[in-house]
mmCIF file with all atom_site columns, C-alpha atoms in Angstrom:
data_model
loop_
_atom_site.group_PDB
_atom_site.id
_atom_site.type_symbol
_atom_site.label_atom_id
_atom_site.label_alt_id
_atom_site.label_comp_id
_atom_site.label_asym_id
_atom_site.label_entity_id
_atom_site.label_seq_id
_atom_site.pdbx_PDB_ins_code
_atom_site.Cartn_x
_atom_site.Cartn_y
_atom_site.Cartn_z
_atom_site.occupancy
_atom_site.B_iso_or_equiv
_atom_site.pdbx_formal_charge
_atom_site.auth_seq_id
_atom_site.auth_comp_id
_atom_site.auth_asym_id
_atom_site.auth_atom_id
_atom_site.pdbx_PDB_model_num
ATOM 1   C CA . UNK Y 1 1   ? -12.597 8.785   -32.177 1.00 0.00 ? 1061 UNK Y CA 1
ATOM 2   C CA . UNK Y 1 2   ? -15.794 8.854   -29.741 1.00 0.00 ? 1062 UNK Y CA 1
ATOM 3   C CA . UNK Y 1 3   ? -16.652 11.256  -26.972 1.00 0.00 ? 1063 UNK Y CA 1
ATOM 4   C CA . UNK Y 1 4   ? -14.556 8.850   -24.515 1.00 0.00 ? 1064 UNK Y CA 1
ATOM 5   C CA . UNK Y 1 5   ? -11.307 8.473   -26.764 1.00 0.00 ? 1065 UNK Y CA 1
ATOM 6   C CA . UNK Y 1 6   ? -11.887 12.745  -26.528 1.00 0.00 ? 1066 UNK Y CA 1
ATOM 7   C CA . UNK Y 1 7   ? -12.292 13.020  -22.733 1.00 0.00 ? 1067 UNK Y CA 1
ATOM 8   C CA . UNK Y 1 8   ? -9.155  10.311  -22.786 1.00 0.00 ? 1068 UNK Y CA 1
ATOM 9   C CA . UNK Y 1 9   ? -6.825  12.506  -24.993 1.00 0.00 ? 1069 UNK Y CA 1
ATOM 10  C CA . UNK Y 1 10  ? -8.019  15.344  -23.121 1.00 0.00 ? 1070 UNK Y CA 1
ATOM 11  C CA . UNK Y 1 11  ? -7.074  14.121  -19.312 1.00 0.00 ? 1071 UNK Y CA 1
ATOM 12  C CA . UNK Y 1 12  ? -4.091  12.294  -21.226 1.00 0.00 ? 1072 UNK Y CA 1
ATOM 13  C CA . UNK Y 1 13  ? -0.903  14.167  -19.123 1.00 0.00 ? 1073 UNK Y CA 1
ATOM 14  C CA . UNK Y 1 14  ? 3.095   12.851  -18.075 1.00 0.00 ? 1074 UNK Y CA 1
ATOM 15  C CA . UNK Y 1 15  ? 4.146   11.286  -15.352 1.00 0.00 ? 1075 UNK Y CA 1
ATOM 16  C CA . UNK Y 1 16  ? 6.429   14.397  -14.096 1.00 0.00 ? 1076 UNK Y CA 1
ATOM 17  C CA . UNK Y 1 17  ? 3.090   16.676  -14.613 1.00 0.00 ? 1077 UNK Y CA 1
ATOM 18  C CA . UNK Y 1 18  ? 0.370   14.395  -13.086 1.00 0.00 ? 1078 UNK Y CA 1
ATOM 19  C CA . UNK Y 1 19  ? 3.241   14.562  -10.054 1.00 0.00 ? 1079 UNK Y CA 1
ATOM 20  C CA . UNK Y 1 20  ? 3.272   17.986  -10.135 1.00 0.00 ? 1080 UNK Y CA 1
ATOM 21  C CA . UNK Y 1 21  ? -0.760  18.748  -9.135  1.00 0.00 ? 1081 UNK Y CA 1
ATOM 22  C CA . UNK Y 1 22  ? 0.540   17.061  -6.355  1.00 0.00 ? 1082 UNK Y CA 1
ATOM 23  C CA . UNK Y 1 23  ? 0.662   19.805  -3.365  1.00 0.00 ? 1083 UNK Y CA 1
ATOM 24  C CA . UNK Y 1 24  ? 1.968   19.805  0.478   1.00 0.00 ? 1084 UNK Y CA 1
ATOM 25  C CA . UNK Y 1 25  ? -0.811  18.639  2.840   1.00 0.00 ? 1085 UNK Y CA 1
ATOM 26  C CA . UNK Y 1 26  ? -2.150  16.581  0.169   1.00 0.00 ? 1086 UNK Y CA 1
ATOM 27  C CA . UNK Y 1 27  ? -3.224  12.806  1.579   1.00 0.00 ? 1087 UNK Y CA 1
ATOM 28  C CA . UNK Y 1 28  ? -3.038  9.858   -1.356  1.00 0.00 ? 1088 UNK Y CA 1
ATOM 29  C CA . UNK Y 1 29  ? -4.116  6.821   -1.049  1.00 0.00 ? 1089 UNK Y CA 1
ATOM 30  C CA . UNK Y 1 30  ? -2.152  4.379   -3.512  1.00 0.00 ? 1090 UNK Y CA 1
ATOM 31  C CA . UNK Y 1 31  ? -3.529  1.180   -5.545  1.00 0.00 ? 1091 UNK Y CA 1
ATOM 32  C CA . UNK Y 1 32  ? -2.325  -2.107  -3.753  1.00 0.00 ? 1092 UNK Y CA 1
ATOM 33  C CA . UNK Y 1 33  ? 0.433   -4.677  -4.849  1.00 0.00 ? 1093 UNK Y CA 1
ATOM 34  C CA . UNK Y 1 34  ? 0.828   -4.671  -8.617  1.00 0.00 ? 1094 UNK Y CA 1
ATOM 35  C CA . UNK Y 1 35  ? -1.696  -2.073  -9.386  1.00 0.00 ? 1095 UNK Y CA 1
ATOM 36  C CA . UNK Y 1 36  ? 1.083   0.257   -7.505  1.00 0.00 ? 1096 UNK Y CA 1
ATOM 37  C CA . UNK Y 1 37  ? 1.730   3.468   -10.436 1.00 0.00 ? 1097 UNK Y CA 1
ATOM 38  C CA . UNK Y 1 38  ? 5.247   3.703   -10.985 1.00 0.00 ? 1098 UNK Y CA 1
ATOM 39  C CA . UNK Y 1 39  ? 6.033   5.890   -13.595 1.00 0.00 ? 1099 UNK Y CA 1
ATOM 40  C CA . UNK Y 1 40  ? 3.511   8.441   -11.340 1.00 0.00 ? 1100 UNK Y CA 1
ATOM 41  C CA . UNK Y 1 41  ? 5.337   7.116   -8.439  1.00 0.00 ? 1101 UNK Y CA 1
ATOM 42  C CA . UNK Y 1 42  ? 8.706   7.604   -9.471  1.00 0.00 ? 1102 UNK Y CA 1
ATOM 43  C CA . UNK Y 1 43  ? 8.431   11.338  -11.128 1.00 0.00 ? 1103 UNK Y CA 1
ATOM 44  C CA . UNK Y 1 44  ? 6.479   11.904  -7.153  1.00 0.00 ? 1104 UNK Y CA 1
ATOM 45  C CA . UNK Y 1 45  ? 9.507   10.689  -4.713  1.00 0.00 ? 1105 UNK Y CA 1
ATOM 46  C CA . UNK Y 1 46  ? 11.881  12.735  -7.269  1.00 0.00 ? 1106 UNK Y CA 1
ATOM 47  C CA . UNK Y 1 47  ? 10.427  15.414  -6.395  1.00 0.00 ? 1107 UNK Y CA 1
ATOM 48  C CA . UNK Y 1 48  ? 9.348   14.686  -2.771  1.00 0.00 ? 1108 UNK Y CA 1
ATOM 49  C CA . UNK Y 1 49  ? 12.234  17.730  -1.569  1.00 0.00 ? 1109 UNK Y CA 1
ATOM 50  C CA . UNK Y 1 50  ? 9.725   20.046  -2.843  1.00 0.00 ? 1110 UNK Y CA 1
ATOM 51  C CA . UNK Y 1 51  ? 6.466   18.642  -0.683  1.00 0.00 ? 1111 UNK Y CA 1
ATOM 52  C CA . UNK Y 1 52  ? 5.884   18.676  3.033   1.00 0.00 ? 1112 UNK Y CA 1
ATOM 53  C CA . UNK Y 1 53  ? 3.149   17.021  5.141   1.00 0.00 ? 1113 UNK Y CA 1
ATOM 54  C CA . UNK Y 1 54  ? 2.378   14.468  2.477   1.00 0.00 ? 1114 UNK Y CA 1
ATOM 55  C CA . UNK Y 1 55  ? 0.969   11.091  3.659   1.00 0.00 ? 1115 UNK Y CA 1
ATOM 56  C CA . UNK Y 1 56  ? 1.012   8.562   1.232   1.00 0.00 ? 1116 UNK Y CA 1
ATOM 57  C CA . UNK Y 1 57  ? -0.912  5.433   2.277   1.00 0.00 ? 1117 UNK Y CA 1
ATOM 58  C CA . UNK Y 1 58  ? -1.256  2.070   0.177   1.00 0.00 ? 1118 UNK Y CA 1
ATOM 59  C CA . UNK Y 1 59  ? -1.639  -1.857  1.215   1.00 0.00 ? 1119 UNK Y CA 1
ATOM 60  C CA . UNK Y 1 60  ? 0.565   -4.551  0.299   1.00 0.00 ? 1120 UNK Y CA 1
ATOM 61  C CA . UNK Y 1 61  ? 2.706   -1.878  -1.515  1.00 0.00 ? 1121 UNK Y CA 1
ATOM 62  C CA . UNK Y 1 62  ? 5.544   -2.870  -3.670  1.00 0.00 ? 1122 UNK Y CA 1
ATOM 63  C CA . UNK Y 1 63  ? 7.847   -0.824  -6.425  1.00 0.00 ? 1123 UNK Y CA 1
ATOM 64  C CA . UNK Y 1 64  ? 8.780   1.492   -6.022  1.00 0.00 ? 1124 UNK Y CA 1
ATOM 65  C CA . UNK Y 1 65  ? 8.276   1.450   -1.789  1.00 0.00 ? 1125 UNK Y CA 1
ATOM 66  C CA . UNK Y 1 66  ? 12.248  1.300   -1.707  1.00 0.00 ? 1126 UNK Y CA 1
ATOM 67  C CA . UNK Y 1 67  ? 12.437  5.002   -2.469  1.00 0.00 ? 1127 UNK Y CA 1
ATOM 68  C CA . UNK Y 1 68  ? 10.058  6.054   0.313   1.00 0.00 ? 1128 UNK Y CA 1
ATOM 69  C CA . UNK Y 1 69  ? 11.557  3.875   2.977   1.00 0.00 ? 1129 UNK Y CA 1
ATOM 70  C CA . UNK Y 1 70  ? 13.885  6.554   4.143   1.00 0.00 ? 1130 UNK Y CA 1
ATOM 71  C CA . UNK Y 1 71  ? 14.196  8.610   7.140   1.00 0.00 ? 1131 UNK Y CA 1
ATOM 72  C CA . UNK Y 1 72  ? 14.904  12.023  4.576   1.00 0.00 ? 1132 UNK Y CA 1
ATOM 73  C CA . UNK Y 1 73  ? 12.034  10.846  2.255   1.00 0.00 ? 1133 UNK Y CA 1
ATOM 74  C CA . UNK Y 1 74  ? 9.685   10.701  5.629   1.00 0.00 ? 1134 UNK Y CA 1
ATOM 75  C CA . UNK Y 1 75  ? 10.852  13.921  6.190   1.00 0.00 ? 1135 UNK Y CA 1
ATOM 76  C CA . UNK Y 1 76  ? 8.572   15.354  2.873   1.00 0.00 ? 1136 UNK Y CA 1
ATOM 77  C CA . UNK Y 1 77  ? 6.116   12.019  2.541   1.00 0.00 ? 1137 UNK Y CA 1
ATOM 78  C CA . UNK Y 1 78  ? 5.429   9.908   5.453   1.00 0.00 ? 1138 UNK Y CA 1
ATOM 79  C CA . UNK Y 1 79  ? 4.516   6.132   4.214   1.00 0.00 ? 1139 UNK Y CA 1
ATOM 80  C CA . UNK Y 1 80  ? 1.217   5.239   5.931   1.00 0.00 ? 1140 UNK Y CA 1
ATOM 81  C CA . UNK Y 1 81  ? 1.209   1.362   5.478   1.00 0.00 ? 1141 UNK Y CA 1
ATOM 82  C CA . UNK Y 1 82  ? -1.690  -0.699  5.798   1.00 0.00 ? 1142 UNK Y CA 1
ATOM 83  C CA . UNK Y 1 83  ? -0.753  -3.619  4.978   1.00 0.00 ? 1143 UNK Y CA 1
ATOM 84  C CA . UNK Y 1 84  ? 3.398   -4.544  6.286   1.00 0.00 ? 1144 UNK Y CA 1
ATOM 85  C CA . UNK Y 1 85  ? 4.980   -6.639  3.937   1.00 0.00 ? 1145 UNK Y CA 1
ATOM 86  C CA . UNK Y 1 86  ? 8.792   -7.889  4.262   1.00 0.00 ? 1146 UNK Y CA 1
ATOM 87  C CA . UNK Y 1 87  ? 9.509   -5.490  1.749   1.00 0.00 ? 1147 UNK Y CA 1
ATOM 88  C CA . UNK Y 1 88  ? 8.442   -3.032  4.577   1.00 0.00 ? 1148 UNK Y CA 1
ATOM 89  C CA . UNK Y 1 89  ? 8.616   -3.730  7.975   1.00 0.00 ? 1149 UNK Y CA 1
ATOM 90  C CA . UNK Y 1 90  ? 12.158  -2.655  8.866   1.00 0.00 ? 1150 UNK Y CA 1
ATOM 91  C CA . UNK Y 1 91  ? 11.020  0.615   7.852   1.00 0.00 ? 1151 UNK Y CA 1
ATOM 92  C CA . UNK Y 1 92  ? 8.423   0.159   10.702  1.00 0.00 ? 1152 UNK Y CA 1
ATOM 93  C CA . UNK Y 1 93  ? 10.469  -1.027  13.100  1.00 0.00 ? 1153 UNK Y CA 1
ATOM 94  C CA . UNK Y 1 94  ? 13.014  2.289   12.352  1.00 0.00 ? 1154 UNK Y CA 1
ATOM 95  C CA . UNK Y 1 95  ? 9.737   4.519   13.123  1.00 0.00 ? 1155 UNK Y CA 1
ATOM 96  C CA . UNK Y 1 96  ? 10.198  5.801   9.029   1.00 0.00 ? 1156 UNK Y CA 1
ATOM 97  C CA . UNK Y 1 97  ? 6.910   4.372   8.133   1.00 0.00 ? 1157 UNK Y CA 1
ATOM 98  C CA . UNK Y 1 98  ? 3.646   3.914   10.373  1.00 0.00 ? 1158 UNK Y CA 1
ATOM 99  C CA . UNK Y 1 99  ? 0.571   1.206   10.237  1.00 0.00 ? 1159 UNK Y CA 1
ATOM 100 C CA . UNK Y 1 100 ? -2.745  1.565   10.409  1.00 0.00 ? 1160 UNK Y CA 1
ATOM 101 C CA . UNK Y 1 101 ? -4.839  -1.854  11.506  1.00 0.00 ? 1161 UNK Y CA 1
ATOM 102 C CA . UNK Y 1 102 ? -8.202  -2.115  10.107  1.00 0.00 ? 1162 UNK Y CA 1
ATOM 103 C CA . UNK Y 1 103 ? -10.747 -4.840  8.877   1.00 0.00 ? 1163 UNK Y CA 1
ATOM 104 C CA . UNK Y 1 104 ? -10.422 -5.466  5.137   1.00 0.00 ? 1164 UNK Y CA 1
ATOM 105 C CA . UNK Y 1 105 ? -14.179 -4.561  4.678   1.00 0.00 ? 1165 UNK Y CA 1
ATOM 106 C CA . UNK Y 1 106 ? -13.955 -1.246  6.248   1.00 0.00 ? 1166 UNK Y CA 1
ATOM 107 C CA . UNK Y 1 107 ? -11.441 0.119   4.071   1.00 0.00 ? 1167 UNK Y CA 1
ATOM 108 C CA . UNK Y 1 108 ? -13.525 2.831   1.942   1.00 0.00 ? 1168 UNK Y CA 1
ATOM 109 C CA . UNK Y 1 109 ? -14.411 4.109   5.402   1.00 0.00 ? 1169 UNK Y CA 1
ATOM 110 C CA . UNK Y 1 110 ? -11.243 3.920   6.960   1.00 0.00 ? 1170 UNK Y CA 1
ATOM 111 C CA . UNK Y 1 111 ? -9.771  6.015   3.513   1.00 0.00 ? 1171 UNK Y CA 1
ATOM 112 C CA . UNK Y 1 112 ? -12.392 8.490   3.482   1.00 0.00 ? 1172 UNK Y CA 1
ATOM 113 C CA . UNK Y 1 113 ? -13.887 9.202   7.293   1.00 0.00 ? 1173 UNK Y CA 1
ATOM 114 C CA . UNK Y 1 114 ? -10.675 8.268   9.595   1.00 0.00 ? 1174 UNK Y CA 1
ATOM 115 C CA . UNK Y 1 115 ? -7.688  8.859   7.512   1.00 0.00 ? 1175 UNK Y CA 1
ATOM 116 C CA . UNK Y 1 116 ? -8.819  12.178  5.206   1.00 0.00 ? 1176 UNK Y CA 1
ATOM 117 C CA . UNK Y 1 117 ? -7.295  10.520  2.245   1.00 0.00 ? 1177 UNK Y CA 1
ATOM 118 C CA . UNK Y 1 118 ? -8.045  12.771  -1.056  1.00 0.00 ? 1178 UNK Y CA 1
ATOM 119 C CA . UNK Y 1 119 ? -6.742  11.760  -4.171  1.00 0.00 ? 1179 UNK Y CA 1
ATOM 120 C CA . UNK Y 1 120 ? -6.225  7.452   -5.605  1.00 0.00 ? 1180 UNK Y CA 1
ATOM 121 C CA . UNK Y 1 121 ? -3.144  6.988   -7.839  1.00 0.00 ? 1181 UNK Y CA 1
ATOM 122 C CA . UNK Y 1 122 ? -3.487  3.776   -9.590  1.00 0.00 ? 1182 UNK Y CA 1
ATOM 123 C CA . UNK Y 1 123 ? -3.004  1.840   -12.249 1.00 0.00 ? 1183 UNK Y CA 1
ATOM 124 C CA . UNK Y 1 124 ? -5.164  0.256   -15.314 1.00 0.00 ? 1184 UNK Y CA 1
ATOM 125 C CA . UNK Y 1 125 ? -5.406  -1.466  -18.443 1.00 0.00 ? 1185 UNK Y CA 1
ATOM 126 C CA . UNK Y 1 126 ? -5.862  0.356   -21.488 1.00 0.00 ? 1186 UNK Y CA 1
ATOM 127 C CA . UNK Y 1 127 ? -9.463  1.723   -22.033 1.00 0.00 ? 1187 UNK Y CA 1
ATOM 128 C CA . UNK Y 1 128 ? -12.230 0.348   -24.094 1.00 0.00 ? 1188 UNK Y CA 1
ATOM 129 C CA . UNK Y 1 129 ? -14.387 2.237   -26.532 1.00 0.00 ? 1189 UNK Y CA 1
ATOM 130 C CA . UNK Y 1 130 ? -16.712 2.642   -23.877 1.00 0.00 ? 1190 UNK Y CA 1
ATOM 131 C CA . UNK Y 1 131 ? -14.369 4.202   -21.557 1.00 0.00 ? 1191 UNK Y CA 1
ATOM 132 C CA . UNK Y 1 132 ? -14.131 1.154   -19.139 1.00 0.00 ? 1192 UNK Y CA 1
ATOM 133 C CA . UNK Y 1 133 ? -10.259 0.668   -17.738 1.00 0.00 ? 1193 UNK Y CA 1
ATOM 134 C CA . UNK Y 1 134 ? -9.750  -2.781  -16.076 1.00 0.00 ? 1194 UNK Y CA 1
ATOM 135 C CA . UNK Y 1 135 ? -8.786  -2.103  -12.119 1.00 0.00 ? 1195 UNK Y CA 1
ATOM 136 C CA . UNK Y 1 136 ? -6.741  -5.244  -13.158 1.00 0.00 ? 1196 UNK Y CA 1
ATOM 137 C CA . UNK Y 1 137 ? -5.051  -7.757  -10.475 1.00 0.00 ? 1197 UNK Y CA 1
ATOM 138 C CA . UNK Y 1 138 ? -6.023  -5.113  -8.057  1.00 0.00 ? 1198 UNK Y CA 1
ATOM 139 C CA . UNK Y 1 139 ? -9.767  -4.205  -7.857  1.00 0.00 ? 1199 UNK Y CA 1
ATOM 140 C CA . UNK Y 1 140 ? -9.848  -4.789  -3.923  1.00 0.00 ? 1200 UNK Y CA 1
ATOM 141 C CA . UNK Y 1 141 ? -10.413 -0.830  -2.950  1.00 0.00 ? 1201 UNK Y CA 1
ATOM 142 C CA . UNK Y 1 142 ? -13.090 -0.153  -5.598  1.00 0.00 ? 1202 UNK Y CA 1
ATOM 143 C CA . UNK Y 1 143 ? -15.394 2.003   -3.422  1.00 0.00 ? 1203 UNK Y CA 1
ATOM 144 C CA . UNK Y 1 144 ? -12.774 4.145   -1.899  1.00 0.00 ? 1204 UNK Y CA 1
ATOM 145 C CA . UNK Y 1 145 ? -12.929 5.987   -5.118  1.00 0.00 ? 1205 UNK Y CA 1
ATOM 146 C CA . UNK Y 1 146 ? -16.419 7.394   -4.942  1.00 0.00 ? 1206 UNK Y CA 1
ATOM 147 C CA . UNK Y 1 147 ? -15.765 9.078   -1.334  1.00 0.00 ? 1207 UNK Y CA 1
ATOM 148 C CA . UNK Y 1 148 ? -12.476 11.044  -2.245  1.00 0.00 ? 1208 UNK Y CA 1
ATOM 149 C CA . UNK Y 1 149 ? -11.698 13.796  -4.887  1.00 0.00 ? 1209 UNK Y CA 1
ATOM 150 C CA . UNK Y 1 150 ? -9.611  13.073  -7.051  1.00 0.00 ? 1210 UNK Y CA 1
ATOM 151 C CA . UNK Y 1 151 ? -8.752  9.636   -9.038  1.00 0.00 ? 1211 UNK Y CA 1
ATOM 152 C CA . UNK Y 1 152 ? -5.514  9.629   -11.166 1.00 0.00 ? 1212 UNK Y CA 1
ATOM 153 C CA . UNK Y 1 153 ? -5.052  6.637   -13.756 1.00 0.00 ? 1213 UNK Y CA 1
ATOM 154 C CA . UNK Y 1 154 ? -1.773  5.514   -14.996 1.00 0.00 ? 1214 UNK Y CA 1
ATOM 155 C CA . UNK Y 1 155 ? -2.666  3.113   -18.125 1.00 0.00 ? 1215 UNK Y CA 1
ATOM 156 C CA . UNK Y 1 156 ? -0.447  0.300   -18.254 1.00 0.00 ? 1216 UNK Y CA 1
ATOM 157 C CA . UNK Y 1 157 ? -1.149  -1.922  -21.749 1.00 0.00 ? 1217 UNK Y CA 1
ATOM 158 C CA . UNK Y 1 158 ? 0.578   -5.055  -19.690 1.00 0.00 ? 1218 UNK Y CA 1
ATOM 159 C CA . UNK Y 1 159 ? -2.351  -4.791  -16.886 1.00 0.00 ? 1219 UNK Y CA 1
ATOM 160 C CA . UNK Y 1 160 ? -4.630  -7.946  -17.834 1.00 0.00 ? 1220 UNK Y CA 1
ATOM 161 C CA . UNK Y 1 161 ? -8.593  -7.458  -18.466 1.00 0.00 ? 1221 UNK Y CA 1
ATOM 162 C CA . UNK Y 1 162 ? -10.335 -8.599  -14.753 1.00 0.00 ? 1222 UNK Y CA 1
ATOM 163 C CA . UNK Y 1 163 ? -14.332 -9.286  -15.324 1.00 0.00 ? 1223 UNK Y CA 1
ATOM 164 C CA . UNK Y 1 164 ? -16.060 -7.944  -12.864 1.00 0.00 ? 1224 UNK Y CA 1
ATOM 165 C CA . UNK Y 1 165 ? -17.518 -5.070  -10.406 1.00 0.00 ? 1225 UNK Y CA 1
ATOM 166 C CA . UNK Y 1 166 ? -13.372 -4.308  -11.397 1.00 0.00 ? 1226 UNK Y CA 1
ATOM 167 C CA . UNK Y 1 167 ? -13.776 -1.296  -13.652 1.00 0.00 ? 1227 UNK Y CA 1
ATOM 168 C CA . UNK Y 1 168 ? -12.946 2.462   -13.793 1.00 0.00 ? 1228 UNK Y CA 1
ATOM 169 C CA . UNK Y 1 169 ? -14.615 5.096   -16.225 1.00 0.00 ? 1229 UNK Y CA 1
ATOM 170 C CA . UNK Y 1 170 ? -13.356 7.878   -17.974 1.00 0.00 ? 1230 UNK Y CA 1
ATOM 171 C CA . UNK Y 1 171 ? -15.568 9.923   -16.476 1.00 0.00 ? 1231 UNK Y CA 1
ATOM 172 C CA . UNK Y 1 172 ? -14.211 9.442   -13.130 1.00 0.00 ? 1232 UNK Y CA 1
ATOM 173 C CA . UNK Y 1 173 ? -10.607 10.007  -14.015 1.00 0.00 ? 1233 UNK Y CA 1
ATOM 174 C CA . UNK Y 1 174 ? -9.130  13.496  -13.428 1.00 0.00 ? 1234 UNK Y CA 1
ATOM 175 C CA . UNK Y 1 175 ? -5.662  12.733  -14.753 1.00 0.00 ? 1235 UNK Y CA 1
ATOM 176 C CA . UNK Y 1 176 ? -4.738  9.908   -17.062 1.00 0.00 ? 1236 UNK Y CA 1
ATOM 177 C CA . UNK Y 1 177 ? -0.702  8.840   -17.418 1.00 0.00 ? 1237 UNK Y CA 1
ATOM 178 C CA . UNK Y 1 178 ? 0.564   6.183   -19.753 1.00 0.00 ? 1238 UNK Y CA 1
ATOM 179 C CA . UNK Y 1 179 ? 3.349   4.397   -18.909 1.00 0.00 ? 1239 UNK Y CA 1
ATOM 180 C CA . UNK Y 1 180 ? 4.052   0.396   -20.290 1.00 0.00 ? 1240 UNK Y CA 1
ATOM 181 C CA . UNK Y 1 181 ? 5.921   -1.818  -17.624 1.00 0.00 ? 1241 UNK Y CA 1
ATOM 182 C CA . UNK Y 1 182 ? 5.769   -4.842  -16.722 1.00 0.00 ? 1242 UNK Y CA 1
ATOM 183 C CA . UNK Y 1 183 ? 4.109   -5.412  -13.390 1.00 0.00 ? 1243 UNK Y CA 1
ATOM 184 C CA . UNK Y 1 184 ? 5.957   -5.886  -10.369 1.00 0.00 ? 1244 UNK Y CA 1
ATOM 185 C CA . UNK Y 1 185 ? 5.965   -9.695  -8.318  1.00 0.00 ? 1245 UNK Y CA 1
ATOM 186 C CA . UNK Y 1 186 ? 6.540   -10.441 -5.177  1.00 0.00 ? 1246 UNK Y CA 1
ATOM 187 C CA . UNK Y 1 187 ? 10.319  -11.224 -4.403  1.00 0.00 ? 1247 UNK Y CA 1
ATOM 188 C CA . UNK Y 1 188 ? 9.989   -15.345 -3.214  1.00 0.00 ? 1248 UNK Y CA 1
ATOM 189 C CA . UNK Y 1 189 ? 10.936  -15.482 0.366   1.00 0.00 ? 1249 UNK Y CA 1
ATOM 190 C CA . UNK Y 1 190 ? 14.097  -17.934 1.083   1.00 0.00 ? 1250 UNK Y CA 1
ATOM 191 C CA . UNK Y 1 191 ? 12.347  -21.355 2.181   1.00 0.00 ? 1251 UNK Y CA 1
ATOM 192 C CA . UNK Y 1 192 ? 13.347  -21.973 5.978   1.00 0.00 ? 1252 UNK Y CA 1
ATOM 193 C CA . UNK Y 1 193 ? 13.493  -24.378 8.410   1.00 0.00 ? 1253 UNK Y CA 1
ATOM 194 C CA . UNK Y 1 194 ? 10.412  -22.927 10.014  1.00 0.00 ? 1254 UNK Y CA 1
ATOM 195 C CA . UNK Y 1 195 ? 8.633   -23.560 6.836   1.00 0.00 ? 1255 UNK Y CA 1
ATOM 196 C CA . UNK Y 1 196 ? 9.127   -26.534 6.182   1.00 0.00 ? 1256 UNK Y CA 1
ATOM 197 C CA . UNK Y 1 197 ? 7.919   -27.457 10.011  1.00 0.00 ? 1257 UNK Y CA 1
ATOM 198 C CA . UNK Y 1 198 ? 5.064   -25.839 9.297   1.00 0.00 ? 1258 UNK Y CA 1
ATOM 199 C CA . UNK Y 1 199 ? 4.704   -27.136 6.027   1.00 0.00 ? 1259 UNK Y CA 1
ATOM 200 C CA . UNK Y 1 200 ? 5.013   -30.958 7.182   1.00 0.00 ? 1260 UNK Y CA 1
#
């Protein structure tokens, strides 16, 4: 094993224990569609009784949003939503979630300066031997990580190898989580009249 398996094994933590260095106040700032952690997810809404004055922010955010979209769950982490999906936007329209608009290419600002986000939970692909993790499907927030604090990594062997500026390092990890599912799609929409108008 090199000095970057080492540093890997050493960060190397659970789900249920990477959610736990998670405190009230905090402000997280979530990997997009796909590249959404779940096992880190899931262990943090279990315990989201326990937190107050969390804000939880992501873009194009899908499993597992379902468990956040609820007035008692905005009660302990309020969903900041970039991005509204269908998967989401009843939640907005209920006042449970809120949205920030912004221009795509002034996201690492808008993370960093306006919102006061902290700490990126995300997911990756398995790391090299020299300490590279793919950013996968999901590489679209790559700067954002080199203005906050904290960056935690949940490896995911079924997260596919993106060439690229798409690339974390060991280095810049502060908690690393395995957990092996298969990523999440987007549910197909029922086709519609009104798409098939627009389609012809």
């Amino acid at each position: 094993m090199n000095k970057w398996g080492e540093e890997y094994k050493r960060k190397l933590t659970t789900a249920e224990e990477a959610a736990k260095s998670i405190r009230d106040g905090d402000k997280l700032f979530c990997g997009s569609g796909s590249m959404a952690p779940t096992g880190i997810l899931d262990a943090l809404f279990d315990r989201a009784e326990e937190l107050k004055d969390v804000v939880f922010g992501g873009l194009i955010m899908l499993a597992p949003t379902y468990k956040i979209l609820s007035e008692e769950m905005s009660r302990h982490i309020k969903f900041n939503n970039l991005y509204a999906t269908p998967l989401d936007r009843q939640a907005l329209h209920e006042g449970i979630s809120e949205h920030t608009p912004f221009h795509f290419s002034d996201l690492p600002r808008l993370a960093s300066e306006y919102a006061g986000y902290k700490t990126v939970i995300t997911q990756a692909g398995p790391m090299d031997r020299h300490g590279y993790m793919s950013c996968g499907v999901s590489g679209n927030f790559l700067d954002v990580v080199h203005t906050l604090d904290r960056l935690i990594v949940e490896v995911n062997e079924n997260v596919p190898t993106v060439y690229g500026r798409n690339f974390w390092h060991i280095s810049q990890v502060e908690t690393v989580v395995e957990h092996h599912a298969p990523l999440f799609p987007v549910p197909p929409e029922p086709v519609i009249d009104v798409d098939r108008a627009i389609a012809e």
